[in-house]
Tab-separated table of C-alpha atoms in Angstrom:
chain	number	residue	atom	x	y	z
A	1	UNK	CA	65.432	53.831	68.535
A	2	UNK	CA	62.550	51.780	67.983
A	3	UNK	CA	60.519	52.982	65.145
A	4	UNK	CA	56.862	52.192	66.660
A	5	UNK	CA	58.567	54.324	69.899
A	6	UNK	CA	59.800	56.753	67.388
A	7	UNK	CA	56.613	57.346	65.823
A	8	UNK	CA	54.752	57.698	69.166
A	9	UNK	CA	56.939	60.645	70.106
A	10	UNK	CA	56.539	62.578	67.002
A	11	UNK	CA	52.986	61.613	66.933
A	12	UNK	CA	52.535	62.799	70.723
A	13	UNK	CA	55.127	65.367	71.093
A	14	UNK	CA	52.785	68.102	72.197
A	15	UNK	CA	51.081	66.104	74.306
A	16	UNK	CA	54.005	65.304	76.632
A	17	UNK	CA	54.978	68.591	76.311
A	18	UNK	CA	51.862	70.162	77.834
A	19	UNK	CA	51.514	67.154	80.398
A	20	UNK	CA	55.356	68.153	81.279
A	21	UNK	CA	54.832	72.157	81.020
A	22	UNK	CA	51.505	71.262	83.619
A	23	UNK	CA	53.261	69.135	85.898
A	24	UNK	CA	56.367	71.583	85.961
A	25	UNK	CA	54.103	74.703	86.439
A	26	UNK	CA	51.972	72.699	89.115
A	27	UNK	CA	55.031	72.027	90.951
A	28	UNK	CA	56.203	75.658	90.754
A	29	UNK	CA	53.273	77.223	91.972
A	30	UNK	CA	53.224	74.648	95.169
A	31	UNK	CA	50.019	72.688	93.711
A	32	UNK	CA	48.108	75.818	92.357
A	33	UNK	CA	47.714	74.566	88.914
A	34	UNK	CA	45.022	71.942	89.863
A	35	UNK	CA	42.697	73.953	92.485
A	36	UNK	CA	39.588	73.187	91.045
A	37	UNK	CA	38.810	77.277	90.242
A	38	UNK	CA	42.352	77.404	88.475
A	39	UNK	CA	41.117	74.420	86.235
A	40	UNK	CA	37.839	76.096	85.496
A	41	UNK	CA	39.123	79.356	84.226
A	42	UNK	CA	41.857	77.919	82.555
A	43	UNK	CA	38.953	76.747	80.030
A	44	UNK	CA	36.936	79.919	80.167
A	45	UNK	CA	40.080	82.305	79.814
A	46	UNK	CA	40.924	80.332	76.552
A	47	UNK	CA	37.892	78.964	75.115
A	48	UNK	CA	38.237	82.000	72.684
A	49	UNK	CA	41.807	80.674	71.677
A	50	UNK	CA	40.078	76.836	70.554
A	51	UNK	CA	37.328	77.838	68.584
A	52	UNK	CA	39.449	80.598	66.966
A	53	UNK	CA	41.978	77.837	66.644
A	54	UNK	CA	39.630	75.461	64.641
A	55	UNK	CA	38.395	78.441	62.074
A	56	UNK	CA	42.292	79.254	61.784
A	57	UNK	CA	42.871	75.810	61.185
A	58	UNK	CA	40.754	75.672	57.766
A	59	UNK	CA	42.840	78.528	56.461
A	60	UNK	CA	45.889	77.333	57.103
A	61	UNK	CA	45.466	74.469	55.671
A	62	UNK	CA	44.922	76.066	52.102
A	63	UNK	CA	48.602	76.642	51.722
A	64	UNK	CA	49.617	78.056	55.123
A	65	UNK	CA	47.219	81.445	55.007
A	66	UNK	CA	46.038	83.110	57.742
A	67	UNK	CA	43.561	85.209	58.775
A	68	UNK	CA	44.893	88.428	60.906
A	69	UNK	CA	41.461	90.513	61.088
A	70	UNK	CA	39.895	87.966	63.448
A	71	UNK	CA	40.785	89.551	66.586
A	72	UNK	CA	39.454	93.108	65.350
A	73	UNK	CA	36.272	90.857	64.318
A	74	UNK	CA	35.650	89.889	67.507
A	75	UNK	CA	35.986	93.806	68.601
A	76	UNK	CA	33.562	94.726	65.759
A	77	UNK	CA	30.662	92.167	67.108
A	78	UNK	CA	31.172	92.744	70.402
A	79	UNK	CA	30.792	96.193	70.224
A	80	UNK	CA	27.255	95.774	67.870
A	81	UNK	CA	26.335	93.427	70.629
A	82	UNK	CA	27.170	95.922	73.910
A	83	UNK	CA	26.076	98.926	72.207
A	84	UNK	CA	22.579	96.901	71.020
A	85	UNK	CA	22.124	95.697	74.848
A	86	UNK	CA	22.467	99.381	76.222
A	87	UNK	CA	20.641	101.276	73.712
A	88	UNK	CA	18.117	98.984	72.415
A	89	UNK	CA	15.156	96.433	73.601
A	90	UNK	CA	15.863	94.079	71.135
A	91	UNK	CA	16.015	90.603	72.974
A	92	UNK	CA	19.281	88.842	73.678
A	93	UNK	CA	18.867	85.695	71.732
A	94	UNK	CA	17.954	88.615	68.586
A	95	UNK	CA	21.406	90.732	69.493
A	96	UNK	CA	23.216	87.556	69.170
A	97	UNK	CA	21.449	86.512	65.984
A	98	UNK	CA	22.951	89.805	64.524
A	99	UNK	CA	26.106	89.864	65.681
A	100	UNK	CA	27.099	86.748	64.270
A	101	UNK	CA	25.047	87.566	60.836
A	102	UNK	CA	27.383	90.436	60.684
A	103	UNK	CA	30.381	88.432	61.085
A	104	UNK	CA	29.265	85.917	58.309
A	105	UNK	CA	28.969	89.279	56.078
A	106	UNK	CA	32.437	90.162	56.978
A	107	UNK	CA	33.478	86.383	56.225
A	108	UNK	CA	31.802	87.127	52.430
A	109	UNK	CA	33.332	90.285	52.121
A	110	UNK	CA	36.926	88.998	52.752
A	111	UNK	CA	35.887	85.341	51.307
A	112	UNK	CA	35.167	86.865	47.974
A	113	UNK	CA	38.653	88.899	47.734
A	114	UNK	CA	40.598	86.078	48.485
A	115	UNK	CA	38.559	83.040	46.917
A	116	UNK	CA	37.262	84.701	43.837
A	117	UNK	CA	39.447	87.765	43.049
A	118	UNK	CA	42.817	85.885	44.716
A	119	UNK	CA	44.252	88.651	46.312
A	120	UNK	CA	46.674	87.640	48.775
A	121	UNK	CA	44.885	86.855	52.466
A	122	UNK	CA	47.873	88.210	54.138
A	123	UNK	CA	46.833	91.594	52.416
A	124	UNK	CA	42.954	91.354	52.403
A	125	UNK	CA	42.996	90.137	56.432
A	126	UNK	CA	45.857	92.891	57.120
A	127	UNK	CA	43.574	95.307	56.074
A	128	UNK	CA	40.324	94.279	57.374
A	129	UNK	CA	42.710	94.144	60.796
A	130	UNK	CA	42.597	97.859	60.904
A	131	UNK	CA	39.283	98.043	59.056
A	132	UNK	CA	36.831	96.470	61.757
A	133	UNK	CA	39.156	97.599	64.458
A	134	UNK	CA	38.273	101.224	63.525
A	135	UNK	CA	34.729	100.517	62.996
A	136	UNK	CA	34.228	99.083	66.561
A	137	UNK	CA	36.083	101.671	68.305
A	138	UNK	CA	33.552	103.759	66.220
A	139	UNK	CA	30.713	102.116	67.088
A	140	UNK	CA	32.053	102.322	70.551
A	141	UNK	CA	32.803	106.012	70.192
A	142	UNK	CA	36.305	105.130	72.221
A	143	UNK	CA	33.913	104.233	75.653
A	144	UNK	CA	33.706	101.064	77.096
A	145	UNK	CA	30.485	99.740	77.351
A	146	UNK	CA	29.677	97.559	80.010
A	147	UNK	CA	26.583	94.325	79.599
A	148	UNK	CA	23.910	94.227	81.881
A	149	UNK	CA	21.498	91.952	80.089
A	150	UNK	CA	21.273	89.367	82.390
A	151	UNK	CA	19.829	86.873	79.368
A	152	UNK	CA	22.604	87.781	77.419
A	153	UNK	CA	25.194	86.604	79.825
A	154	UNK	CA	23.291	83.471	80.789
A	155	UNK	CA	23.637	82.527	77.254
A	156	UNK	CA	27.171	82.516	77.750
A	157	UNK	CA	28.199	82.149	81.106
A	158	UNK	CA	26.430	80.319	83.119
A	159	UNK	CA	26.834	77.036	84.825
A	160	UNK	CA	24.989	73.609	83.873
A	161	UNK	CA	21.945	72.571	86.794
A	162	UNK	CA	20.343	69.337	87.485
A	163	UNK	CA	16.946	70.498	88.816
A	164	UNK	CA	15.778	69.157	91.690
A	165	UNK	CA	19.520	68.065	93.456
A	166	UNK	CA	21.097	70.399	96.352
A	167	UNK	CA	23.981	71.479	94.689
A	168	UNK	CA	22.954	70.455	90.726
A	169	UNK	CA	25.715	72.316	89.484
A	170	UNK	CA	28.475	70.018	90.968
A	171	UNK	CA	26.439	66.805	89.959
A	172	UNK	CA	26.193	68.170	86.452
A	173	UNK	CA	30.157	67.775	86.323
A	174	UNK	CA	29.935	64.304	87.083
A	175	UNK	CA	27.017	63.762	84.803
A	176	UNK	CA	28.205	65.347	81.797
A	177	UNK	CA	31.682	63.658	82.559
A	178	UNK	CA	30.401	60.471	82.395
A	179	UNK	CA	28.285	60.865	79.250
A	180	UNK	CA	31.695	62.525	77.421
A	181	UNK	CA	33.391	59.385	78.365
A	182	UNK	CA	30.890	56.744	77.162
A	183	UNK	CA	30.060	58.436	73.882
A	184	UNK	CA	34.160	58.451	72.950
A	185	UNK	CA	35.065	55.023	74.020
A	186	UNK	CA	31.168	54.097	72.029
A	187	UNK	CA	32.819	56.271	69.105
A	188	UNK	CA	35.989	54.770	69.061
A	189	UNK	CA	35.291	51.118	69.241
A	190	UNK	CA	32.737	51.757	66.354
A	191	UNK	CA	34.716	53.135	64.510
A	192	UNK	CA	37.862	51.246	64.766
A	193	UNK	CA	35.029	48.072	63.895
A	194	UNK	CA	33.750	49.964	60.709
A	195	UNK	CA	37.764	50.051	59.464
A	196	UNK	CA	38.662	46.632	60.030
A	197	UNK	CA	35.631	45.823	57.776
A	198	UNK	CA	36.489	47.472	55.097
A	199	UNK	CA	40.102	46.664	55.460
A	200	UNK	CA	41.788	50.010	56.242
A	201	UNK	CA	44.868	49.805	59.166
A	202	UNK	CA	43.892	50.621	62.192
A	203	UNK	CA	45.891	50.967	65.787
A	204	UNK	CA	47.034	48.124	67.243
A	205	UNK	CA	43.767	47.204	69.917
A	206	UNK	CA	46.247	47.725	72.958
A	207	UNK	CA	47.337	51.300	71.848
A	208	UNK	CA	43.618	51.744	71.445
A	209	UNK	CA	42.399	50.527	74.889
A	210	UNK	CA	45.514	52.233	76.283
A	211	UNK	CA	44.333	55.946	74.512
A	212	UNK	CA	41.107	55.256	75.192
A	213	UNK	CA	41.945	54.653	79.244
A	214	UNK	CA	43.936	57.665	79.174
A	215	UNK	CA	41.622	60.456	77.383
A	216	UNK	CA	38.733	58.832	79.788
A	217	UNK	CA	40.668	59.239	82.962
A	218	UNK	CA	41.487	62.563	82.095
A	219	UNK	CA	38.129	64.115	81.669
A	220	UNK	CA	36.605	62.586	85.127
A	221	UNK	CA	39.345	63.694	86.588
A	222	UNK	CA	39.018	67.274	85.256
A	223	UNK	CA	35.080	66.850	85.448
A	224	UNK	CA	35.463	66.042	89.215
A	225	UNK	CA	37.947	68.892	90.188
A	226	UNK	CA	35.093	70.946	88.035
A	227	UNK	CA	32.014	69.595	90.471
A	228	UNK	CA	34.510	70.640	93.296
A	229	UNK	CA	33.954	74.526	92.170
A	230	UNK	CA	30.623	75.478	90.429
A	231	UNK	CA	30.607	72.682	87.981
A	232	UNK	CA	30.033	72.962	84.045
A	233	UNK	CA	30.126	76.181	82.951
A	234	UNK	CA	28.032	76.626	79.494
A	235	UNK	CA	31.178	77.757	77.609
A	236	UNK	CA	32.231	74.060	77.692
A	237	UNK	CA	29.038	73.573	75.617
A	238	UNK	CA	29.741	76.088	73.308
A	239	UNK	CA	33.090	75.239	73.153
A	240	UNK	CA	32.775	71.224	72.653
A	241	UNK	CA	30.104	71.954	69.746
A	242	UNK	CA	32.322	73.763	67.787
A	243	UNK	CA	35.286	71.316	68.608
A	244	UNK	CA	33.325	68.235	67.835
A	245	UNK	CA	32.028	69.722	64.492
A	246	UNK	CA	35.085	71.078	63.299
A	247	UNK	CA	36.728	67.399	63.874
A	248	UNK	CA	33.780	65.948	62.061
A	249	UNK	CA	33.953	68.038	59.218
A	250	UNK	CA	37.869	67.790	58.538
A	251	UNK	CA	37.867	64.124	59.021
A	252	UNK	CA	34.745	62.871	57.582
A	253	UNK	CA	33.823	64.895	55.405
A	254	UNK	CA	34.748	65.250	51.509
A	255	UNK	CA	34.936	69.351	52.313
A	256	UNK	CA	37.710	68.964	55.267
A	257	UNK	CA	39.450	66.613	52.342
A	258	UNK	CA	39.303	69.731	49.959
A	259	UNK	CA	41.098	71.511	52.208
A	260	UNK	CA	44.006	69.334	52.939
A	261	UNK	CA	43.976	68.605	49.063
A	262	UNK	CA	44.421	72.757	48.014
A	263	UNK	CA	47.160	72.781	51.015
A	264	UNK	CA	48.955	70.023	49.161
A	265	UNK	CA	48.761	70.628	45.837
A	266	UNK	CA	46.156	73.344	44.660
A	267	UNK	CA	46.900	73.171	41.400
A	268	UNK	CA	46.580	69.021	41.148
A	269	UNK	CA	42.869	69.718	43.055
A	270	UNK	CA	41.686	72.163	40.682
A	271	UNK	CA	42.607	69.764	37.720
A	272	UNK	CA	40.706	66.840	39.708
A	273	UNK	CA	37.680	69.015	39.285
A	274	UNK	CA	37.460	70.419	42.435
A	275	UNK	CA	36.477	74.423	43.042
A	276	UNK	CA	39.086	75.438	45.075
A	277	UNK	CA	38.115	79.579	44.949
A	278	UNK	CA	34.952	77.783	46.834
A	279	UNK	CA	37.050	76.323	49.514
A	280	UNK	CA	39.317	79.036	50.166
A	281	UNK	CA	35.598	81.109	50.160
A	282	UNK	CA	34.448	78.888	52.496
A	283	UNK	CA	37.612	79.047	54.386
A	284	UNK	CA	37.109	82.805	55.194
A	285	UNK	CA	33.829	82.907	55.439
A	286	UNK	CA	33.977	79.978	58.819
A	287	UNK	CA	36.927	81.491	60.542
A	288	UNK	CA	34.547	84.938	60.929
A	289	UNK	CA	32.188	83.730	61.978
A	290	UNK	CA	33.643	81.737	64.803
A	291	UNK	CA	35.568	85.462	65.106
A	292	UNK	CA	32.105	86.338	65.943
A	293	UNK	CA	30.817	84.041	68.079
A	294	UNK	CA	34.285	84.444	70.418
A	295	UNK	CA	33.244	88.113	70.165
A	296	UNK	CA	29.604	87.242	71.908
A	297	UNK	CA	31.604	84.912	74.372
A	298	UNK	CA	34.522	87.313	75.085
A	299	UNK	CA	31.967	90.218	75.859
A	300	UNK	CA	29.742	88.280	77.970
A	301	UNK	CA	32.632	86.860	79.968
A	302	UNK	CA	34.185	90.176	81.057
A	303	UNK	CA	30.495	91.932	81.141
A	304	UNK	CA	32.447	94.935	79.031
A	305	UNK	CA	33.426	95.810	75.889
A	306	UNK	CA	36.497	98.513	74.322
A	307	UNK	CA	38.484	99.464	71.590
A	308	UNK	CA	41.464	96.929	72.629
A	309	UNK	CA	38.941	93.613	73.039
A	310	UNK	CA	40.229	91.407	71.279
A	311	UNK	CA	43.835	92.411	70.727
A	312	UNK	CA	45.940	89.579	69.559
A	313	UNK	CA	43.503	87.096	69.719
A	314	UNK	CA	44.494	86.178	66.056
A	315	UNK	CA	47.961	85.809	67.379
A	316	UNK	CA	47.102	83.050	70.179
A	317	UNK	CA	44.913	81.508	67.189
A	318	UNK	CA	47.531	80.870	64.762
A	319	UNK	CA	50.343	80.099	67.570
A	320	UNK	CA	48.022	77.331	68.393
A	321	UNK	CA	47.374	75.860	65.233
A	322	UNK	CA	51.377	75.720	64.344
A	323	UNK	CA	51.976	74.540	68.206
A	324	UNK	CA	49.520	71.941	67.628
A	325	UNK	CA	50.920	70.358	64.519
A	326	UNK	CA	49.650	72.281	61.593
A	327	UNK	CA	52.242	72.925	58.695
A	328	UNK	CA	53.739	76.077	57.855
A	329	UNK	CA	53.191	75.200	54.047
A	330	UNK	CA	49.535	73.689	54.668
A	331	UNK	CA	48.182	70.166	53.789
A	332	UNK	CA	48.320	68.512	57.297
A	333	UNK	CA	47.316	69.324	61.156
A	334	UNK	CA	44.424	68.409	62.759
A	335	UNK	CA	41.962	69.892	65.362
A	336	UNK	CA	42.732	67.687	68.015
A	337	UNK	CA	46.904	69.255	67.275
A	338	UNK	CA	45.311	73.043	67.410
A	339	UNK	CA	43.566	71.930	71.108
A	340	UNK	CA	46.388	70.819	72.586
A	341	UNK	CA	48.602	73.640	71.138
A	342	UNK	CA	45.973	76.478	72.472
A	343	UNK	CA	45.894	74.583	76.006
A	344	UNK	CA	49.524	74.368	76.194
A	345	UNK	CA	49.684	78.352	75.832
A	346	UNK	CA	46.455	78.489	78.245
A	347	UNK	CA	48.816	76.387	80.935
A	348	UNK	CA	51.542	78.891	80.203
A	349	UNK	CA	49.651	82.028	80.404
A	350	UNK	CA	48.441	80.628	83.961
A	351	UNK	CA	51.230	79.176	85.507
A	352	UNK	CA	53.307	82.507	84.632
A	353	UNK	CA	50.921	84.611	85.999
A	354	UNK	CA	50.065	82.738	89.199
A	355	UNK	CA	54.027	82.366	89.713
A	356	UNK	CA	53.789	86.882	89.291
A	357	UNK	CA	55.878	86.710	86.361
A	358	UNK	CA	55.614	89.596	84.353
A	359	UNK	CA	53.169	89.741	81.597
A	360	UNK	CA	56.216	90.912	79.474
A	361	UNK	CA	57.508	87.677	79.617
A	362	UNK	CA	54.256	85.398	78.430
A	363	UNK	CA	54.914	87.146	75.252
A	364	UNK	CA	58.679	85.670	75.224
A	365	UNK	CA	57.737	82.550	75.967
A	366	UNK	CA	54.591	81.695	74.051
A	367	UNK	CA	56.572	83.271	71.065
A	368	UNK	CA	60.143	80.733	72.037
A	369	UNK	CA	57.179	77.700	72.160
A	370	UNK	CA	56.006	78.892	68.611
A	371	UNK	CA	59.442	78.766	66.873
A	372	UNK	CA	60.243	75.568	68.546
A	373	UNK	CA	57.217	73.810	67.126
A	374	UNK	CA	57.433	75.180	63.554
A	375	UNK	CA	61.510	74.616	63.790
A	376	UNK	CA	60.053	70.651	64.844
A	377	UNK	CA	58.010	70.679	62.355
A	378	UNK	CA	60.068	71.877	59.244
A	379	UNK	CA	62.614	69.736	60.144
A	380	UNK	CA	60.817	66.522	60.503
A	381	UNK	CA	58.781	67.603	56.814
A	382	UNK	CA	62.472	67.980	55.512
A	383	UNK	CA	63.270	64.261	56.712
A	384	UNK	CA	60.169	62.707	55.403
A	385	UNK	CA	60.663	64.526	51.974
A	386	UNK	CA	64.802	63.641	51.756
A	387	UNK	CA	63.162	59.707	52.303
A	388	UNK	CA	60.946	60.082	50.256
């Protein structure tokens, strides 16, 4: 086989896996896959799953650690945040202030175990797991507690206007769609400019203009089936800012270096003169508060909160991450890889439960996809290493 060929499979893989695990789901559900409403809650029933994805990301790419207490994080805040809305007047924009000051605590708490006193994350997230969990049920008191605060869920769930248009909503699809698309082909070409000046390889121009044309056709499309239902939900927003920043920081920055650096050789970083009890710190510290924030979106997106919210949320989180590309032994995967791996289990989820299959059977799957991609993954590592 060709070796450019060969490297744009393995670089690709997941993405013609999800286009193929779309188009076959699409075709088994008679079309249902791309009614514009199924498109639009396939992003809001998994926008939790991305921007836990991109916190996970940071930890795993210390060395392959996880976090497990996020989904019992996003219990904990939640439940501050319902219980706040029902028994207190403090404003919504204040509630949300706290709830994700009290994740950043947990994130210090657990950051300073693991970073500074190096006890294992497995352990110190396994036991803050059962730790928040507890606390929210407590601050619960086993009820569910529904949200009223009509601020509160604003903040989170509604859709984008263009004052002054009949039907704003829809034309903010097409708006925002087109602004998405300028600013990444402006990005790209900029960027790929600022290389060849300073002499770094870049993609051939055609593979460029052929990504480019392809990423570009893709969001108007999905923009337009979005204007087709009640347009841009606010989500999105949340959901591209932490997106955007977490590719930022991991690829521009010398911190999202660090953390590829400890992930490939800790020992080699801290002899460079880096402080990596700082990164791994750091690493905690991020991935709870996104915990956090997903607990303010989660509860404002069902209007409710109980003792189960956020039940295996941490499990979607990390499936995505290794689904998307991210090493079992840390030191590479991107956030771009941990997208495409939490769509591809949003596409599942969907497709499986608009066929009626039953919910039993999402867990088989998504955990069949999981092994696959780590299997893919371990083996190509191996090959690279034996040629190496």
């Amino acid at each position: 086989m060709n070796a450019k060929v060969k490297d744009f499979l393995v670089k690709y893989t997941m993405v013609l896996v999800l286009l193929i695990v779309f188009v076959l789901f699409n075709q088994m559900t008679g079309g249902k896959m791309i009614y514009a409403q199924n498109l639009s809650n396939l992003l809001l029933q998994n926008a939790y799953v991305v921007i836990l994805a991109c916190g996970m990301l940071l930890c795993i790419l210390t060395g392959g650690n996880i976090d497990l207490s996020v989904g019992s994080v996003v219990c904990l805040v939640g439940a501050i945040a319902a219980k706040l809305l029902s028994t207190t007047s403090i404003p919504a924009i204040g509630v949300i202030l706290l709830g994700l000051v009290v994740a950043a605590v947990i994130g210090v708490w657990q950051g300073y175990w693991i970073g500074y006193s190096r006890i294992p994350p497995f352990i110190t997230t396994l036991a803050g797991m059962f730790v928040f969990r507890g606390l929210g049920r407590v601050v619960l008191d086993s009820k569910t507690i529904s949200i009223q605060n009509r601020s509160f869920l604003d903040v989170f769930t509604s859709y984008i206007n263009v004052p002054g248009l009949d039907d704003g909503q829809k034309y903010s699809a097409i708006i925002v769609g087109v602004v998405v698309v300028v600013g990444y082909i402006a990005f790209t070409i900029i960027g790929r400019q600022k290389k060849q000046k300073k002499g770094y390889h870049v993609e051939s121009a055609l593979g460029t203009y052929i990504k480019m044309a392809v990423i570009s056709v893709c969001v108007l499309l999905y923009c337009y089936k979005l204007s087709q239902y009640k347009g841009i939900p606010v989500m999105l927003l949340w959901l591209l800012a932490v997106v955007v920043l977490y590719a930022f920081i991991t690829s521009k920055t010398a911190l999202g270096r660090h953390f590829y650096a400890i992930g490939g050789n800790e020992k080699a970083t801290k002899l460079s003169g880096i402080d990596t009890n700082k990164v791994f710190f750091i690493a905690y510290v991020q991935v709870a508060v996104l915990a956090g924030l997903c607990g303010l979106l989660c509860a404002a997106r069902v209007g409710s909160v109980n003792g189960d919210s956020g039940s295996s949320y941490e499990m979607d989180a990390i499936g995505a991450c290794f689904i998307g590309g991210a090493s079992a032994y840390g030191g590479s995967g991107t956030v771009g890889g941990a997208v495409i791996g939490a769509i591809l289990l949003g596409v599942i989820n969907q497709g499986m439960s608009i066929i009626g299959l039953n919910s039993n059977w999402q867990y088989v799957v998504k955990g069949a996809v999981l092994l696959i991609a780590v299997i893919f993954d371990m083996k190509f590592n191996n090959k690279n290493m034996t040629k190496a």
